[in-house]
Short mmCIF file of C-alpha atoms in Angstrom, two decimals:
data_model
loop_
_atom_site.label_atom_id
_atom_site.label_comp_id
_atom_site.label_asym_id
_atom_site.label_seq_id
_atom_site.Cartn_x
_atom_site.Cartn_y
_atom_site.Cartn_z
CA MET G 1 0.00 0.00 0.00
CA ARG G 2 2.80 2.40 0.81
CA LEU G 3 4.40 1.70 -2.57
CA LEU G 4 1.13 2.44 -4.37
CA LEU G 5 0.71 5.69 -2.44
CA ALA G 6 4.16 6.80 -3.39
CA LEU G 7 3.45 6.16 -7.03
CA VAL G 8 0.29 8.15 -6.86
CA LEU G 9 2.00 11.08 -5.23
CA LEU G 10 4.74 11.12 -7.85
CA ALA G 11 2.07 11.13 -10.58
CA ALA G 12 -0.05 13.83 -8.97
CA PRO G 13 -0.19 17.28 -10.60
CA GLY G 14 2.28 19.85 -9.31
CA PRO G 15 5.70 21.45 -10.02
CA ALA G 16 7.97 19.22 -12.05
CA VAL G 17 11.02 17.94 -10.12
CA THR G 18 14.05 17.23 -12.30
CA PRO G 19 17.65 16.54 -11.39
CA PRO G 20 20.06 19.47 -11.76
CA ALA G 21 21.62 19.70 -15.20
CA ALA G 22 25.34 19.44 -15.70
CA PRO G 23 27.06 22.85 -15.62
CA ALA G 24 27.41 24.51 -19.00
CA ALA G 25 30.85 24.91 -20.58
CA ALA G 26 30.76 28.65 -19.94
CA GLU G 27 30.18 28.10 -16.22
CA LEU G 28 33.12 25.70 -15.99
CA ALA G 29 35.37 28.05 -17.98
CA ASP G 30 34.47 30.90 -15.63
CA ALA G 31 35.25 28.72 -12.60
CA GLU G 32 38.61 27.75 -14.08
CA ALA G 33 39.46 31.42 -14.64
CA LYS G 34 38.63 32.19 -11.00
CA ALA G 35 40.73 29.25 -9.83
CA LEU G 36 43.72 30.45 -11.87
CA LEU G 37 43.30 33.98 -10.45
CA HIS G 38 43.27 32.57 -6.91
CA LEU G 39 46.37 30.54 -7.68
CA ARG G 40 48.22 33.61 -8.97
CA GLN G 41 47.15 35.84 -6.10
CA SER G 42 48.05 33.19 -3.49
CA PHE G 43 51.63 33.01 -4.74
CA GLU G 44 51.93 36.79 -5.02
CA ARG G 45 50.69 37.29 -1.45
CA VAL G 46 53.66 35.30 -0.14
CA GLY G 47 56.07 37.21 -2.36
CA ARG G 48 56.59 34.54 -4.99
CA SER G 49 56.17 34.56 -8.76
CA SER G 50 52.94 32.91 -9.81
CA PRO G 51 53.15 29.72 -11.91
CA VAL G 52 52.68 30.05 -15.65
CA SER G 53 49.59 28.34 -17.05
CA ASP G 54 50.86 25.45 -19.17
CA PRO G 55 48.85 23.69 -21.93
CA ALA G 56 50.24 20.20 -21.27
CA LEU G 57 49.65 20.42 -17.51
CA THR G 58 46.15 21.79 -18.16
CA GLN G 59 45.32 18.92 -20.50
CA ALA G 60 46.71 16.38 -18.00
CA ALA G 61 44.73 18.00 -15.17
CA ARG G 62 41.56 17.66 -17.28
CA THR G 63 42.27 13.98 -17.87
CA LEU G 64 42.84 13.33 -14.15
CA ALA G 65 39.73 15.32 -13.23
CA ARG G 66 37.60 13.22 -15.60
CA GLU G 67 38.96 10.02 -14.07
CA ALA G 68 38.27 11.32 -10.57
CA LEU G 69 34.74 12.24 -11.66
CA LEU G 70 34.22 8.63 -12.72
CA GLY G 71 35.59 7.46 -9.40
CA THR G 72 38.80 6.00 -10.81
CA ALA G 73 40.84 5.26 -7.70
CA GLN G 74 44.20 5.51 -9.43
CA ALA G 75 43.65 9.08 -10.61
CA ALA G 76 45.75 10.50 -7.75
CA GLY G 77 48.53 7.88 -7.99
CA GLY G 78 52.03 9.06 -8.85
CA THR G 79 52.40 6.69 -11.79
CA ARG G 80 49.08 7.74 -13.31
CA ILE G 81 49.88 11.45 -12.88
CA GLY G 82 53.18 11.05 -14.71
CA LEU G 83 51.54 9.11 -17.52
CA ALA G 84 48.79 11.72 -17.92
CA VAL G 85 51.39 14.50 -18.19
CA SER G 86 53.38 12.47 -20.71
CA GLU G 87 50.33 11.69 -22.84
CA ALA G 88 49.55 15.42 -22.92
CA GLY G 89 53.00 16.13 -24.34
CA GLY G 90 54.54 17.25 -21.04
CA TRP G 91 57.74 16.16 -19.37
CA ASP G 92 57.74 17.59 -15.84
CA PRO G 93 58.81 14.94 -13.30
CA ASN G 94 56.80 14.48 -10.10
CA PRO G 95 54.17 17.21 -10.58
CA ARG G 96 52.00 17.83 -7.54
CA LEU G 97 48.27 17.14 -7.84
CA VAL G 98 45.46 18.80 -5.85
CA LEU G 99 42.03 17.20 -6.39
CA ILE G 100 38.72 18.54 -5.06
CA ARG G 101 35.45 16.67 -5.71
CA SER G 102 32.11 18.09 -4.58
CA TRP G 103 28.42 18.25 -5.49
CA ARG G 104 28.17 21.56 -7.27
CA THR G 105 30.63 23.65 -9.27
CA GLU G 106 30.19 26.60 -6.91
CA THR G 107 30.90 24.44 -3.86
CA THR G 108 33.96 22.88 -5.47
CA LEU G 109 35.34 26.27 -6.45
CA GLN G 110 34.73 27.76 -3.01
CA SER G 111 36.56 24.85 -1.41
CA PHE G 112 39.57 25.56 -3.62
CA LEU G 113 39.44 29.32 -2.95
CA GLN G 114 39.87 28.59 0.76
CA ARG G 115 43.14 26.70 0.20
CA THR G 116 46.60 28.24 -0.01
CA GLU G 117 48.91 25.47 1.21
CA PHE G 118 50.10 24.80 -2.35
CA THR G 119 52.25 27.95 -2.16
CA ALA G 120 54.63 26.24 0.28
CA GLU G 121 56.58 24.43 -2.46
CA PRO G 122 58.38 25.57 -5.64
CA ALA G 123 56.19 25.80 -8.72
CA SER G 124 56.93 27.53 -12.02
CA HIS G 125 54.13 26.06 -14.16
CA ALA G 126 50.56 24.95 -13.50
CA GLY G 127 47.45 23.49 -15.07
CA VAL G 128 43.88 23.86 -13.75
CA ALA G 129 40.78 22.07 -15.03
CA LEU G 130 37.18 21.55 -13.88
CA VAL G 131 34.89 18.84 -15.20
CA ALA G 132 31.34 17.99 -14.16
CA ASP G 133 28.37 15.73 -14.72
CA ASP G 134 24.80 15.96 -13.40
CA ASP G 135 25.91 15.07 -9.86
CA HIS G 136 29.47 16.22 -9.16
CA THR G 137 32.23 18.64 -10.11
CA VAL G 138 35.95 17.90 -9.86
CA LEU G 139 38.74 20.47 -9.83
CA ALA G 140 42.28 19.30 -10.60
CA LEU G 141 45.38 21.44 -10.12
CA LEU G 142 48.81 20.30 -11.30
CA LEU G 143 51.92 22.19 -10.15
CA ALA G 144 55.45 21.64 -11.42
CA GLU G 145 58.85 23.23 -10.98
CA ARG G 146 60.18 23.15 -14.53
CA LYS G 147 63.89 22.39 -14.78
CA ALA G 148 64.13 21.73 -18.50
CA VAL G 149 62.50 22.63 -21.80
CA VAL G 150 62.05 19.66 -24.12
CA GLN G 151 61.50 20.18 -27.83
CA PRO G 152 58.48 18.33 -29.31
CA PHE G 153 59.13 14.59 -29.15
CA PRO G 154 56.67 11.90 -30.32
CA ARG G 155 54.82 10.05 -27.57
CA LYS G 156 53.81 7.35 -30.06
CA VAL G 157 56.13 5.78 -32.63
CA ALA G 158 54.46 3.62 -35.25
CA VAL G 159 57.00 0.84 -35.55
CA ALA G 160 60.43 -0.33 -34.40
CA PRO G 161 63.26 -0.08 -35.12
CA SER G 162 63.16 3.69 -35.09
CA ARG G 163 65.48 6.53 -34.20
CA GLN G 164 64.22 9.85 -32.82
CA ARG G 165 66.19 12.96 -31.89
CA LEU G 166 65.72 14.30 -28.38
CA CYS G 167 66.64 17.98 -27.93
CA PHE G 168 66.31 19.87 -24.65
CA GLU G 169 67.53 22.82 -22.62
CA LEU G 170 68.50 22.60 -18.95
CA ARG G 171 67.50 25.45 -16.69
CA SER G 172 70.31 27.04 -14.68
CA PRO G 173 72.03 25.90 -12.50
CA LEU G 174 71.66 22.41 -13.95
CA GLY G 175 74.33 21.16 -16.36
CA ARG G 176 76.22 18.02 -17.44
CA PRO G 177 73.12 16.12 -18.61
CA SER G 178 72.61 12.36 -18.60
CA VAL G 179 69.85 10.61 -20.56
CA PHE G 180 68.45 7.22 -19.54
CA VAL G 181 65.93 4.97 -21.29
CA THR G 182 63.98 2.16 -19.64
CA ARG G 183 63.17 -0.46 -22.28
CA PRO G 184 59.97 -2.54 -22.29
CA SER G 185 61.97 -5.43 -20.83
CA GLY G 186 62.77 -3.31 -17.76
CA THR G 187 66.45 -2.89 -18.61
CA VAL G 188 67.95 0.61 -18.57
CA ASP G 189 70.32 2.13 -21.12
CA ARG G 190 72.38 5.25 -20.62
CA LEU G 191 72.75 7.20 -23.86
CA THR G 192 76.27 8.31 -24.71
CA ASP G 193 75.80 10.44 -27.85
CA ILE G 194 74.83 13.71 -26.17
CA SER G 195 75.99 16.82 -28.00
CA GLY G 196 75.63 20.51 -27.21
CA ARG G 197 76.76 23.21 -24.83
CA ASN G 198 75.60 26.24 -22.84
CA GLY G 199 72.46 24.48 -21.63
CA SER G 200 71.19 23.21 -25.01
CA TYR G 201 71.70 19.54 -25.91
CA CYS G 202 70.55 16.84 -28.33
CA ALA G 203 70.82 13.04 -28.31
CA PRO G 204 69.59 10.35 -30.73
CA VAL G 205 67.27 7.86 -29.05
CA PRO G 206 67.14 4.40 -30.66
CA PHE G 207 64.00 2.27 -30.25
CA GLN G 208 64.80 -1.32 -31.18
CA GLY G 209 61.59 -3.02 -30.07
CA ASN G 210 57.89 -2.42 -29.51
CA GLY G 211 56.42 -1.49 -26.15
CA ARG G 212 56.43 1.32 -23.63
CA HIS G 213 59.74 3.15 -23.09
CA ALA G 214 60.50 5.68 -20.35
CA LEU G 215 62.92 8.55 -21.04
CA GLU G 216 64.61 10.60 -18.36
CA VAL G 217 66.97 13.59 -18.45
CA LEU G 218 69.14 14.27 -15.41
CA GLY G 219 71.21 17.37 -14.74
CA GLU G 220 73.94 18.04 -12.20
CA GLY G 221 73.19 20.87 -9.78
CA ALA G 222 74.31 22.20 -6.42
CA GLU G 223 72.18 19.54 -4.71
CA GLY G 224 73.55 16.70 -6.82
CA PRO G 225 71.83 14.97 -9.75
CA GLU G 226 68.24 16.08 -10.35
CA VAL G 227 65.58 14.69 -12.66
CA ALA G 228 64.91 17.50 -15.12
CA ALA G 229 62.50 15.75 -17.51
CA MET G 230 60.72 12.41 -17.70
CA PHE G 231 58.10 11.01 -20.07
CA SER G 232 57.08 7.78 -21.78
CA VAL G 233 56.96 6.75 -25.44
CA GLU G 234 54.84 3.95 -26.91
CA VAL G 235 56.51 2.17 -29.81
CA GLY G 236 54.35 -0.04 -32.01
CA PRO G 237 51.70 -2.18 -30.28
CA VAL G 238 51.85 -1.93 -26.49
CA VAL G 239 50.72 -4.94 -24.48
CA ALA G 240 48.89 -4.10 -21.25
CA ALA G 241 51.15 -4.49 -18.24
CA ALA G 242 50.57 -7.36 -15.85
CA PRO G 243 49.33 -6.52 -12.34
CA ASP G 244 52.14 -4.91 -10.33
CA ALA G 245 53.65 -7.17 -7.70
CA LEU G 246 54.26 -4.06 -5.58
CA GLY G 247 50.54 -3.55 -5.09
CA GLY G 248 48.66 -4.09 -1.86
CA ALA G 249 48.35 -2.21 1.40
CA GLU G 250 51.27 -0.21 2.69
CA PRO G 251 53.27 -1.94 5.46
CA ARG G 252 52.33 -1.25 9.07
CA SER G 253 55.88 -1.00 10.39
CA SER G 254 59.33 -0.01 9.20
CA GLU G 255 60.49 -3.60 9.71
CA GLU G 256 57.80 -4.90 7.36
CA ALA G 257 58.60 -2.12 4.88
CA ARG G 258 62.29 -3.09 4.78
CA VAL G 259 61.44 -6.74 4.16
CA ARG G 260 59.04 -5.92 1.33
CA LEU G 261 61.38 -3.36 -0.25
CA LEU G 262 64.25 -5.84 -0.25
CA ALA G 263 62.03 -8.51 -1.81
CA ARG G 264 60.94 -6.09 -4.53
CA VAL G 265 64.48 -4.93 -5.30
CA ASN G 266 65.77 -8.48 -5.60
CA ALA G 267 62.79 -9.57 -7.70
CA LEU G 268 63.62 -6.80 -10.17
CA ARG G 269 67.29 -7.71 -10.17
CA SER G 270 66.52 -11.38 -10.71
CA ALA G 271 64.27 -10.59 -13.68
CA ALA G 272 67.10 -8.50 -15.17
CA GLY G 273 69.73 -11.20 -14.57
CA ALA G 274 71.52 -9.21 -11.84
CA PRO G 275 72.66 -10.89 -8.61
CA ALA G 276 70.66 -10.29 -5.44
CA VAL G 277 71.80 -7.66 -2.96
CA GLU G 278 72.09 -8.33 0.77
CA VAL G 279 71.07 -5.96 3.54
CA ASP G 280 74.04 -4.27 5.18
CA PRO G 281 73.25 -2.94 8.70
CA ARG G 282 75.88 -0.21 8.29
CA LEU G 283 74.17 1.05 5.13
CA ASP G 284 70.82 0.83 6.93
CA ALA G 285 72.18 3.13 9.65
CA ILE G 286 73.63 5.66 7.18
CA ALA G 287 70.42 5.69 5.13
CA GLN G 288 68.24 6.04 8.23
CA ARG G 289 70.21 9.02 9.55
CA TYR G 290 69.87 10.81 6.22
CA ALA G 291 66.14 10.05 5.90
CA GLU G 292 65.54 11.47 9.38
CA ARG G 293 67.68 14.51 8.60
CA MET G 294 65.71 15.31 5.44
CA ALA G 295 62.43 15.00 7.35
CA SER G 296 63.54 17.19 10.26
CA GLN G 297 65.29 19.85 8.16
CA ARG G 298 62.62 19.88 5.42
CA PHE G 299 64.72 19.23 2.33
CA PHE G 300 64.82 16.45 -0.24
CA ALA G 301 68.02 16.13 -2.26
CA HIS G 302 71.09 13.98 -2.76
CA VAL G 303 73.24 16.82 -1.39
CA SER G 304 72.38 18.28 2.02
CA PRO G 305 72.18 22.03 2.71
CA ASP G 306 75.66 21.70 4.26
CA GLY G 307 77.04 20.27 1.01
CA ASP G 308 77.34 16.66 2.17
CA ALA G 309 76.85 14.12 -0.62
CA LEU G 310 76.71 10.33 -0.52
CA PRO G 311 80.52 9.84 -0.50
CA ASP G 312 80.73 12.17 2.52
CA ARG G 313 78.00 10.29 4.37
CA LEU G 314 79.64 6.93 3.66
CA GLU G 315 83.00 8.27 4.83
CA GLN G 316 81.45 9.74 7.99
CA GLY G 317 79.85 6.35 8.65
CA GLY G 318 83.22 4.62 8.31
CA TYR G 319 82.04 2.66 5.26
CA SER G 320 84.84 1.76 2.84
CA TYR G 321 83.48 0.94 -0.59
CA VAL G 322 84.38 0.29 -4.21
CA THR G 323 81.22 1.74 -5.76
CA SER G 324 77.98 3.21 -4.43
CA GLY G 325 74.62 4.66 -5.47
CA GLU G 326 71.61 6.32 -3.85
CA ASN G 327 67.89 6.45 -4.61
CA LEU G 328 65.48 8.88 -2.95
CA GLY G 329 61.70 8.59 -2.99
CA MET G 330 58.85 10.45 -1.29
CA ALA G 331 55.16 9.51 -1.34
CA SER G 332 52.23 8.59 0.89
CA GLY G 333 53.92 5.34 1.92
CA PRO G 334 57.20 3.44 1.45
CA LEU G 335 55.87 1.21 -1.33
CA ALA G 336 54.43 4.18 -3.20
CA ALA G 337 57.78 5.98 -2.82
CA HIS G 338 59.60 2.95 -4.19
CA ALA G 339 57.14 2.69 -7.09
CA ALA G 340 58.10 6.25 -8.06
CA ILE G 341 61.77 5.24 -7.88
CA GLU G 342 61.13 2.35 -10.25
CA GLU G 343 59.44 4.70 -12.73
CA SER G 344 62.60 6.81 -12.97
CA PRO G 345 65.06 5.28 -15.47
CA GLY G 346 68.07 6.80 -13.70
CA HIS G 347 67.01 5.44 -10.32
CA ARG G 348 66.04 2.13 -11.87
CA LYS G 349 69.57 1.79 -13.22
CA ASN G 350 70.81 1.76 -9.63
CA LEU G 351 68.23 -0.90 -8.76
CA LEU G 352 69.49 -3.17 -11.55
CA ASP G 353 73.23 -2.39 -11.45
CA PRO G 354 75.02 -5.78 -11.25
CA ALA G 355 78.06 -4.13 -9.61
CA PHE G 356 76.21 -3.60 -6.32
CA GLU G 357 76.36 -6.27 -3.60
CA ARG G 358 74.79 -4.58 -0.56
CA VAL G 359 71.75 -2.40 0.18
CA GLY G 360 70.46 -0.32 3.08
CA PHE G 361 67.09 1.38 3.60
CA GLY G 362 66.15 4.52 5.53
CA LEU G 363 62.54 5.53 6.24
CA SER G 364 61.13 8.62 7.91
CA ARG G 365 57.77 10.41 7.89
CA GLN G 366 57.24 14.15 7.63
CA ALA G 367 54.12 16.28 7.94
CA ARG G 368 52.76 17.76 4.71
CA ASP G 369 49.48 19.40 3.66
CA GLY G 370 47.69 18.34 6.84
CA GLY G 371 48.83 14.73 6.38
CA SER G 372 52.19 13.03 6.14
CA GLU G 373 54.54 11.53 3.58
CA GLU G 374 57.20 8.85 3.75
CA ILE G 375 60.78 9.59 2.76
CA VAL G 376 62.66 6.52 1.53
CA VAL G 377 66.44 6.36 1.12
CA GLU G 378 67.91 3.35 -0.71
CA LEU G 379 71.71 2.98 -0.53
CA PHE G 380 73.56 0.53 -2.77
CA ALA G 381 77.24 -0.28 -2.44
CA THR G 382 79.96 -2.82 -2.94
CA PRO G 383 82.17 -2.77 0.16
CA ALA G 384 85.94 -2.61 -0.20
CA LYS G 385 87.67 -5.86 0.59
CA GLY G 386 91.10 -5.59 2.20
CA SER G 387 93.47 -3.36 0.25
CA ALA G 388 90.99 -2.71 -2.54
CA ASP G 389 92.12 -0.94 -5.68
CA PRO G 390 91.03 2.72 -5.21
CA VAL G 391 89.86 2.96 -8.83
CA ALA G 392 88.41 -0.55 -9.04
CA GLY G 393 84.86 0.83 -9.05
CA ALA G 394 85.60 2.96 -12.09
CA TYR G 395 87.11 0.00 -13.93
CA ALA G 396 84.16 -2.20 -12.93
CA ARG G 397 81.71 0.35 -14.31
CA LEU G 398 83.58 0.69 -17.61
CA THR G 399 83.74 -3.09 -17.95
CA ALA G 400 79.99 -3.43 -17.35
CA GLU G 401 79.09 -0.60 -19.76
CA ARG G 402 81.39 -2.02 -22.44
CA ALA G 403 79.84 -5.47 -22.10
CA ALA G 404 76.34 -3.98 -22.34
CA MET G 405 77.36 -2.47 -25.70
CA ARG G 406 78.55 -5.91 -26.84
CA LEU G 407 82.05 -4.56 -27.52
CA PRO G 408 85.35 -6.36 -26.84
CA ALA G 409 86.63 -6.05 -23.28
CA LEU G 410 89.29 -3.43 -22.57
CA GLN G 411 92.64 -4.51 -21.15
CA ARG G 412 93.82 -2.55 -18.14
CA SER G 413 97.16 -0.88 -18.94
CA ALA G 414 99.61 0.12 -16.19
CA ALA G 415 101.40 2.46 -18.61
CA LEU G 416 98.18 4.30 -19.49
CA GLU G 417 97.20 4.40 -15.83
CA ASP G 418 100.49 6.07 -14.93
CA ILE G 419 99.98 8.76 -17.60
CA ALA G 420 96.36 9.25 -16.50
CA THR G 421 97.34 9.67 -12.84
CA ARG G 422 99.95 12.31 -13.67
CA GLN G 423 97.48 14.17 -15.87
CA ALA G 424 94.77 14.07 -13.19
CA ARG G 425 97.22 15.46 -10.62
CA ALA G 426 98.22 18.28 -12.99
CA ALA G 427 94.58 19.14 -13.78
CA LEU G 428 93.76 19.41 -10.07
CA ALA G 429 96.75 21.70 -9.53
CA ARG G 430 95.58 23.93 -12.41
CA ASP G 431 91.91 23.67 -11.35
CA ASP G 432 91.25 23.02 -15.05
CA PRO G 433 88.86 20.19 -16.08
CA ARG G 434 89.67 20.24 -19.79
CA ALA G 435 90.72 16.89 -21.28
CA PRO G 436 94.53 16.74 -21.65
CA ASP G 437 96.52 16.25 -24.84
CA ILE G 438 98.11 12.84 -24.28
CA ASP G 439 99.07 11.63 -27.79
CA SER G 440 102.82 12.19 -27.48
CA GLN G 441 102.95 10.55 -24.06
CA VAL G 442 100.89 7.51 -25.06
CA PHE G 443 102.77 6.89 -28.32
CA GLY G 444 106.04 7.42 -26.48
CA VAL G 445 105.44 4.55 -24.04
CA LEU G 446 103.28 2.35 -26.29
CA SER G 447 105.02 2.30 -29.64
CA GLU G 448 102.53 -0.25 -30.96
CA ALA G 449 99.55 2.07 -30.30
CA ARG G 450 97.89 3.62 -33.35
CA THR G 451 95.12 5.70 -31.79
CA ALA G 452 94.32 7.19 -28.37
CA SER G 453 91.95 9.58 -26.61
CA ALA G 454 91.39 10.91 -23.11
CA ASP G 455 88.50 12.18 -21.01
CA LEU G 456 88.63 14.09 -17.71
CA TYR G 457 85.93 14.20 -15.03
CA VAL G 458 85.49 15.84 -11.66
CA ALA G 459 83.40 13.50 -9.51
CA ARG G 460 82.48 12.61 -5.95
CA ASP G 461 82.31 8.86 -6.56
CA LEU G 462 84.71 6.89 -8.75
CA GLY G 463 82.11 4.19 -9.26
CA ALA G 464 79.56 6.58 -10.79
CA LEU G 465 81.44 8.18 -13.66
CA PRO G 466 79.39 9.08 -16.74
CA PRO G 467 80.15 7.09 -19.91
CA SER G 468 83.23 8.53 -21.63
CA ARG G 469 83.39 9.08 -25.37
CA GLY G 470 85.97 6.39 -26.00
CA LEU G 471 83.93 3.70 -24.28
CA LYS G 472 81.80 3.00 -27.37
CA GLU G 473 84.74 2.89 -29.80
CA ALA G 474 85.47 -0.68 -30.91
CA ARG G 475 88.94 0.30 -32.10
CA TYR G 476 90.18 0.74 -28.54
CA SER G 477 91.60 -2.31 -26.78
CA MET G 478 93.34 -0.81 -23.71
CA VAL G 479 92.34 1.58 -20.94
CA GLY G 480 94.01 3.31 -18.04
CA ILE G 481 92.30 5.28 -15.26
CA GLY G 482 94.09 7.75 -13.02
CA ALA G 483 92.42 9.50 -10.08
CA VAL G 484 93.52 11.94 -7.40
CA ARG G 485 91.37 13.48 -4.69
CA GLY G 486 91.68 17.06 -3.52
CA ASP G 487 90.07 20.43 -2.91
CA SER G 488 89.19 22.75 -5.78
CA PRO G 489 88.24 26.44 -5.55
CA THR G 490 85.78 25.88 -8.40
CA TYR G 491 84.41 22.37 -7.80
CA GLY G 492 84.58 22.03 -4.01
CA LYS G 493 86.34 19.93 -1.44
CA GLY G 494 87.13 16.24 -1.61
CA ARG G 495 86.45 15.82 -5.33
CA TYR G 496 88.06 13.13 -7.45
CA TRP G 497 89.82 14.34 -10.59
CA VAL G 498 89.73 11.42 -12.97
CA VAL G 499 91.43 10.92 -16.32
CA VAL G 500 90.44 7.97 -18.54
CA ILE G 501 92.79 7.13 -21.41
CA TYR G 502 91.93 4.72 -24.25
CA ALA G 503 94.35 3.33 -26.77
CA GLY G 504 94.08 0.98 -29.75
CA LEU G 505 96.71 -1.07 -31.54
#
């Protein structure tokens, strides 16, 4: 009877009751304009330049807002954000997303107009978008601190093999770029054919097989290496990825997090044919101290505000090593932070580097935007054994890179090493990092040599030298590495000055 009465009442004469219509395009455009004005004024009130509205970030924000409107849970995930930016033609790494979902456009906008916490972090570019249906409105804001300008690069390549030219500019103070590519198999290549100067560079990127590739540009700055650009490229048909083994709830304790992180790292290494790494309590302690320091002092970088880098922290911890590497991640939980690390080709290269034997993890939480985020430090190293060769890490890296290029192994030459050591010592004394002219010296001691070249680097870690030009030359059969450590007025204290000499018969 009650059901019948209800039907009668609904059919009775009276004012028509209809659900509210979706906001018109003009209403949404007006709301977006007001949101952008609020964004600009919020930055200006705290004495900072307002972010520039960016088409790619705006398009990505619209995509993420649509997914949030449909209730897609992954819309706010770091991996999905990066993919949305990439698909829109952008390249900014780790953009920050603010999502607001409410019933009406006016309510959603008013909620955003009451927020100003996004001014606490650096941001040079932004994208704002609002989307709505009959029931809800979603506002998405993407903020990024742009550290590079990337010339148009295809996000889809029809077929492999293919070769595309990547050109980019690094924003000051970044320099000395490195370019990494994660292949569909999960392996990582470091490109060696980078040309350019004064902040503008180009590099050919070969795509040998179909599938999704991730490209990353790193630059050296005062705080160590920084990711300046990152995006993905689909080559040919792309098969949907299998469910991620990293999924599931975040761990409830740091002990559980360390166990799961180690399992994930070694699973990746096993799939790539690299030997498993073992936990080293000394690396755990060094990583933990640095994670806690970043959280308490509110910074996030490979170099601390005092100028300490990884080699300094290892030395302070009394850890003698042949080669070392460091990954940093920050997200809502340790597994999410590690997932972001895996997405970065440069960081992934550390995860898969067969030269590493030990690992240590540091975890610390810091307050942010009314919630908290986990900082994860992953330290990789190969400890020195006895009277280890001080340049063994550099030789090990050259050997591994040469093998990855499927080129003949290089023979270590004591004569070339002696010349390289003397040249490195002279360069440090001059405070001059230009590659030396070594032809007369090499041909004087190696009469059978027919060709030679030299590269000079200033580095903090002998095991992390960038690929030198001669490494890819099949005509070279011998190599010598010389390194001296000292203080430089230009490049700082405790730097290694390294000369690598190649020669061919």
